[in-house]
Coordinates of C-alpha atoms in Angstrom, one line a residue:
Chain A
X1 CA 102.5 132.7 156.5
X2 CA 100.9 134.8 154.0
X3 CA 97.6 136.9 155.4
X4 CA 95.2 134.9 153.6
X5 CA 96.3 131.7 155.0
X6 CA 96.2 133.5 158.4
X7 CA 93.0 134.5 157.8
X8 CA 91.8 130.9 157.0
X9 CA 93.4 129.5 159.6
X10 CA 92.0 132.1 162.0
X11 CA 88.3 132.0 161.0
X12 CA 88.4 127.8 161.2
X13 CA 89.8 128.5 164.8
X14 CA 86.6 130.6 165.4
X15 CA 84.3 127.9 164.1
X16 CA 86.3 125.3 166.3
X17 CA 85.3 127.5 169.0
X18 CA 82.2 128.2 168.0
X19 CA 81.3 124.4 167.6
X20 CA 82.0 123.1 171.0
X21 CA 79.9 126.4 172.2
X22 CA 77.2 125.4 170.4
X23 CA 77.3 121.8 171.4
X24 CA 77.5 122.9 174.9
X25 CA 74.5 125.0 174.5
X26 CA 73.1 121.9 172.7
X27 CA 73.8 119.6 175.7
X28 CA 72.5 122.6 178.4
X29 CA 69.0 122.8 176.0
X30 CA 68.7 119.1 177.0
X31 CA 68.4 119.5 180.5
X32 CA 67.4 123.0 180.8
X33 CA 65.0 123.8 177.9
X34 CA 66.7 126.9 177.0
X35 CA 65.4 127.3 173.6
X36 CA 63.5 125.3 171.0
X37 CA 65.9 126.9 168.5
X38 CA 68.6 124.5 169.8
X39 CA 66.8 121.7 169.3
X40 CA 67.3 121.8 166.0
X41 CA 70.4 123.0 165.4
X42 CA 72.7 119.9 165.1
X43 CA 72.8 119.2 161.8
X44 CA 74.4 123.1 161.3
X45 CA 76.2 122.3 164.4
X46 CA 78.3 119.3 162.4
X47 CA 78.8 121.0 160.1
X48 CA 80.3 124.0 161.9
X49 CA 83.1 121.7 163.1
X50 CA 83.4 119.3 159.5
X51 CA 83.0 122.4 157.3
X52 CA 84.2 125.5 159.0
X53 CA 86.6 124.1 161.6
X54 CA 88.7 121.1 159.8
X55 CA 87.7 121.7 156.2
X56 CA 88.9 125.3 156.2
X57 CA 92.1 124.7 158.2
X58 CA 93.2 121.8 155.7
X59 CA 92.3 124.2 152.6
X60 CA 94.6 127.0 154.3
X61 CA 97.4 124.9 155.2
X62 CA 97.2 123.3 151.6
X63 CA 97.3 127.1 150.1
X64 CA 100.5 127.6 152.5
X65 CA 102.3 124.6 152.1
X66 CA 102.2 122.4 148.9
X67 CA 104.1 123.2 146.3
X68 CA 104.7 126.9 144.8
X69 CA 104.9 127.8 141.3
X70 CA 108.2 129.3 140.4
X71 CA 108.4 133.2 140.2
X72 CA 109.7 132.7 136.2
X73 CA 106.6 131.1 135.0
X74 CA 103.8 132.6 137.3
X75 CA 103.9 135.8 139.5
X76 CA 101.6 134.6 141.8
X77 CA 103.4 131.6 143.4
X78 CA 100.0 130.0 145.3
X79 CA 98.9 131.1 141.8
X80 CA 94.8 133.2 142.0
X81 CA 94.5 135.5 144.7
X82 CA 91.3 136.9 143.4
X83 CA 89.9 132.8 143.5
X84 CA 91.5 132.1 146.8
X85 CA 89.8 134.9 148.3
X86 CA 86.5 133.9 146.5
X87 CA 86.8 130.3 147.8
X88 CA 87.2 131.8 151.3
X89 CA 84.4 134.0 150.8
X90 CA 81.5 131.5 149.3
X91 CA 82.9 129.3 151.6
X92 CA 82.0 131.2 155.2
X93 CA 79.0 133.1 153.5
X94 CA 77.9 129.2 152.4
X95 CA 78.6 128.1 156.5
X96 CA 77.0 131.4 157.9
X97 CA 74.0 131.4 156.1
X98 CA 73.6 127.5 157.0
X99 CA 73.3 128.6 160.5
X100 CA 71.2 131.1 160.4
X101 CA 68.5 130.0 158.0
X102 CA 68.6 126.1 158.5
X103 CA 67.1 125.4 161.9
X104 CA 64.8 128.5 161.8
X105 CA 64.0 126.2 158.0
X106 CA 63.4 123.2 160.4
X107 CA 61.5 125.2 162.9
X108 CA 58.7 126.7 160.6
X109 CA 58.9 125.4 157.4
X110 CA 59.2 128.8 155.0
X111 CA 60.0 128.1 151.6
X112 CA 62.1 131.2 151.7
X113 CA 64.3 130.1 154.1
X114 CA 64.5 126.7 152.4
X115 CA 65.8 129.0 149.6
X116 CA 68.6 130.2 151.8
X117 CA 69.7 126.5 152.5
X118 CA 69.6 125.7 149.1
X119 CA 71.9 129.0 148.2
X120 CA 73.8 128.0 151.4
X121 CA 74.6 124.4 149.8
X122 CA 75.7 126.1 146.2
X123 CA 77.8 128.7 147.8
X124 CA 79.7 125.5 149.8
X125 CA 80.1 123.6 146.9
X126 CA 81.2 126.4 144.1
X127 CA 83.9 126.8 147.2
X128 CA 85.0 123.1 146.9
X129 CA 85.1 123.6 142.9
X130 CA 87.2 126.7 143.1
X131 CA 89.8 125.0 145.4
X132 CA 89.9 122.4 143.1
X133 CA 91.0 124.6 140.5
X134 CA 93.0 126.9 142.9
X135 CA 95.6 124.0 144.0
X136 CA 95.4 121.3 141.4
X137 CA 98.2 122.6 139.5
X138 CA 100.3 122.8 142.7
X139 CA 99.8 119.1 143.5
X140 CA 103.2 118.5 141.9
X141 CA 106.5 117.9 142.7
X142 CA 108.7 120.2 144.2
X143 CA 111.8 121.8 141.9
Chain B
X1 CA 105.6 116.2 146.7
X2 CA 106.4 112.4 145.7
X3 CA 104.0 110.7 143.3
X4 CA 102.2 108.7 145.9
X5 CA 101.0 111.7 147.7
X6 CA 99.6 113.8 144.8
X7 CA 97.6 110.8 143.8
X8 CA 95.9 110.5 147.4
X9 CA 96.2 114.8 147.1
X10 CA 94.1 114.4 143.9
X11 CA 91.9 111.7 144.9
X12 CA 90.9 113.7 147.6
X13 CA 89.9 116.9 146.2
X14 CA 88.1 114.9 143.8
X15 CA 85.8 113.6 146.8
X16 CA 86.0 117.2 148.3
X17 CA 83.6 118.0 145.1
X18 CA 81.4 115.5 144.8
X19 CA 80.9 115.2 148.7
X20 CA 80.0 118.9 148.3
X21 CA 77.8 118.7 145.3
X22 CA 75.8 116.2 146.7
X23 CA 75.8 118.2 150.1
X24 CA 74.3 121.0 147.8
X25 CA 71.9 118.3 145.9
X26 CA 70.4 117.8 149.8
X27 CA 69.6 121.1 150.9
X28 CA 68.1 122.2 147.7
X29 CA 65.5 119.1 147.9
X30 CA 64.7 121.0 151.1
X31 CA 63.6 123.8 148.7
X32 CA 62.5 122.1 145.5
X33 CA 61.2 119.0 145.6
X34 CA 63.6 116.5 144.0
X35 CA 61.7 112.9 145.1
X36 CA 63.0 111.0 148.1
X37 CA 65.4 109.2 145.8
X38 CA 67.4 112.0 146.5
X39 CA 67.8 111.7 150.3
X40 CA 70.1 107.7 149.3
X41 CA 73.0 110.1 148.4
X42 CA 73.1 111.0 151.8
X43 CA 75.8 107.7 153.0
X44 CA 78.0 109.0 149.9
X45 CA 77.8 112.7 150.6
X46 CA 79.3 112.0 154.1
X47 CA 81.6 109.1 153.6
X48 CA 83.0 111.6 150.5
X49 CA 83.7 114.1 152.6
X50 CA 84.7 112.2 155.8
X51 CA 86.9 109.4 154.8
X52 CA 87.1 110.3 150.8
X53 CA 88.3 114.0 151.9
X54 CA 89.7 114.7 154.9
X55 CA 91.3 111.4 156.0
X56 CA 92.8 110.7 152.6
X57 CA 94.3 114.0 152.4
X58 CA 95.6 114.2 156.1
X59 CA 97.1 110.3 154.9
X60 CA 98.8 112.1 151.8
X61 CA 100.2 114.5 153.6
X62 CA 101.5 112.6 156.6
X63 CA 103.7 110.5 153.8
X64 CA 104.5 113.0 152.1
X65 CA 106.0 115.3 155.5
X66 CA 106.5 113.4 158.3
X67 CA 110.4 112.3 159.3
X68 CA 111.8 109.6 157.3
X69 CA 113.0 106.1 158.5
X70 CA 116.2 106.3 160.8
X71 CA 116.3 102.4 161.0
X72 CA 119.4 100.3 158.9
X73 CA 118.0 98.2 156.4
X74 CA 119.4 94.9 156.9
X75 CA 123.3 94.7 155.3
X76 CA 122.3 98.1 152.8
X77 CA 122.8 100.8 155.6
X78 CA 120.1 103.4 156.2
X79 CA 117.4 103.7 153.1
X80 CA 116.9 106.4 150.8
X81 CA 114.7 107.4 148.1
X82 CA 111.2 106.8 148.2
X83 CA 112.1 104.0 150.7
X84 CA 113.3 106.5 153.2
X85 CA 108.8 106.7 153.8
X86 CA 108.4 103.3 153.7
X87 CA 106.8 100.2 151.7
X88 CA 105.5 102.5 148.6
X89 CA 103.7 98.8 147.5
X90 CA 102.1 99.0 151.1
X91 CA 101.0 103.0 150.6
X92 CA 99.0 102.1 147.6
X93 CA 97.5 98.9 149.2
X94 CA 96.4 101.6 151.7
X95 CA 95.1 104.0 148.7
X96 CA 93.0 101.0 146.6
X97 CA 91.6 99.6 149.6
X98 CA 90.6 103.4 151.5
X99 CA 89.2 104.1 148.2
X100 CA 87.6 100.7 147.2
X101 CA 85.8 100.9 151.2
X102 CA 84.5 104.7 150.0
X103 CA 83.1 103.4 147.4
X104 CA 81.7 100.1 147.9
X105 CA 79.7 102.3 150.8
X106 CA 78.7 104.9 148.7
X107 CA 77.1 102.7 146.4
X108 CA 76.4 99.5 148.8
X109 CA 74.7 101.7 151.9
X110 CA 71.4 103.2 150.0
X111 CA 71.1 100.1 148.5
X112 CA 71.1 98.3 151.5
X113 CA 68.9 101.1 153.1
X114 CA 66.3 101.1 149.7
X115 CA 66.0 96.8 149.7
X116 CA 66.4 95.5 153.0
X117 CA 68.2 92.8 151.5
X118 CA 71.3 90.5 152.6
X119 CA 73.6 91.0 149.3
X120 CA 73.9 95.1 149.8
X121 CA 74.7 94.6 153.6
X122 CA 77.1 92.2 152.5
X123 CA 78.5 94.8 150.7
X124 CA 78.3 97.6 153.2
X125 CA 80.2 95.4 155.2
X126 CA 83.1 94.5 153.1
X127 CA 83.4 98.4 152.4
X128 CA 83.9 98.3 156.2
X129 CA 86.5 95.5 156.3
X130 CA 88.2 97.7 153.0
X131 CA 88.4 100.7 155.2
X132 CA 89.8 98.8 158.7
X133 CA 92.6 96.8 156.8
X134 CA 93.5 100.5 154.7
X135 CA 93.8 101.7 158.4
X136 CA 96.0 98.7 160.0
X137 CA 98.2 99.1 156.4
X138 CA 98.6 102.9 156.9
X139 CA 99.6 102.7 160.5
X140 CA 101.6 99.8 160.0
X141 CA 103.7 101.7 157.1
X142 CA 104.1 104.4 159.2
X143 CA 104.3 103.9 162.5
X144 CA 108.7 103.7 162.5
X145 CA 108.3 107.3 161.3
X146 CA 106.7 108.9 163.7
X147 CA 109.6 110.4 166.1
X148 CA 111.8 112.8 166.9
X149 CA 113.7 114.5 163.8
X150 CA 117.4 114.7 164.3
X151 CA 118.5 110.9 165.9
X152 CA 119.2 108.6 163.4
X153 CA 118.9 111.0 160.4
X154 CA 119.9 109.9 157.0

């Protein structure tokens, strides 16, 4: 398993974990009012465990297991590094900065930190482009 | 990877994007407003990434990986080739109606949401009916190859 896809895998086990804590913290805000800040932190919550948990693991086991491109036409068998590690990158920095802007966002309504959000969502989605472009040549059969 | 499975692969990352750009469309109407139009690509941006995404790419994946059939096809011995996976007619029956449920949703639930009216639920809910029967066809396709490797192999 190459250290990239180890690191994927790693960091969406971290979110998985991270998730259910939050949840849990969630659930304990319900009962005993620990914080107004968890009151509005579900949305980020789901998407903690969509994005960052099963959304990461499947884009890391996809990088490790389809199809490789053979040594003789490309030297990079998973073919970019540099994009793999970009994806991973705009990826987490997109999931991170979701949490920490979004329900402070909800809380007091500062156009700067509905700027983060907004930065938050482009940094998701330029990850979802460039693993589009990172494994749709690999979606092929195997020689 | 056989033909079947880098067509749900494809199909898949396809929704990956849009589900994400219209994930990105949502939380910039947070910071410029956009109109509440906007807010009726909401049913599409999670249906894209929940069912258009990740369970047509786990359903890809499982065909394309998990043990083949050990069972003797009736008076032709074990199968082989693609039918070693299973009914390959029954796999795209899965994709077409997975994919016609997406988007019949997508398109039927803010429409539904925007009128009120009876047509556009009507829809919604044969996106629904789409999506069970590409479930009862997936499971029943490969439910025989989900066991232990090793007995009964080809």
């Amino acid at each position: 398993m190459p250290s990239l896809v180890r690191l994927y895998i790693k960091t969406s086990f971290v979110y998985f974990i991270a998730g259910f804590l939050l949840l849990a913290l969630m659930a304990l805000d319900g009962w005993l009012h620990i914080g107004r800040w968890f009151g509005v932190a579900y949305i980020s919550q789901l998407h903690l465990l969509v994005v960052g948990w099963i959304t990461q693991l499947a884009i890391g086991v996809a990088y490790w297991m389809f199809p490789r491109f053979l040594k003789t036409h490309n030297p990079r068998p998973r073919g970019s590094d540099t994009l793999a590690w970009a994806v991973y990158l705009c990826l987490n920095a997109g999931l991170v900065l979701r949490l920490a802007a979004e329900p402070f966002h909800l809380m007091t309504g500062q156009s700067w930190l509905a700027a983060l959000v907004a930065l938050s969502g482009v940094l998701q989605a330029a990850a979802a482009v460039g693993f589009g472009l990172l494994i749709w040549a690999r979606i092929r059969p195997l020689e | 990877m056989p033909a079947t499975t880098r067509v749900f692969v494809k199909a898949s990352i396809v929704y990956l994007i849009l589900g994400a750009l219209l994930g990105a469309l949502l939380l910039f109407s947070r910071w410029l407003p956009l109109g509440s139009a906007v807010y009726y690509v909401r049913p599409a941006h999670v249906q894209f990434l929940i069912v258009g995404w990740l369970t047509q790419l786990i359903l890809g994946v499982a065909w394309w990986l998990f043990p083949p059939l050990a069972f003797r096809l009736r008076g032709r011995g074990y199968p082989h080739g693609q039918a070693q996976r299973g009914s390959e007619t029954l796999f795209w029956a899965t994709f077409a109606l997975l994919n016609a449920g997406v988007l019949l949703y997508a398109l039927g639930e803010p429409l539904h949401i925007r009128t009120g009216s009876g047509p556009f639920g009507g829809l919604v809910a044969l996106s629904s009916l789409c999506l069970l029967a590409a479930a009862l066809t997936f499971v029943i396709n490969m439910w025989a190859r989900i066991r232990e490797l090793g007995r009964g192999q080809v």
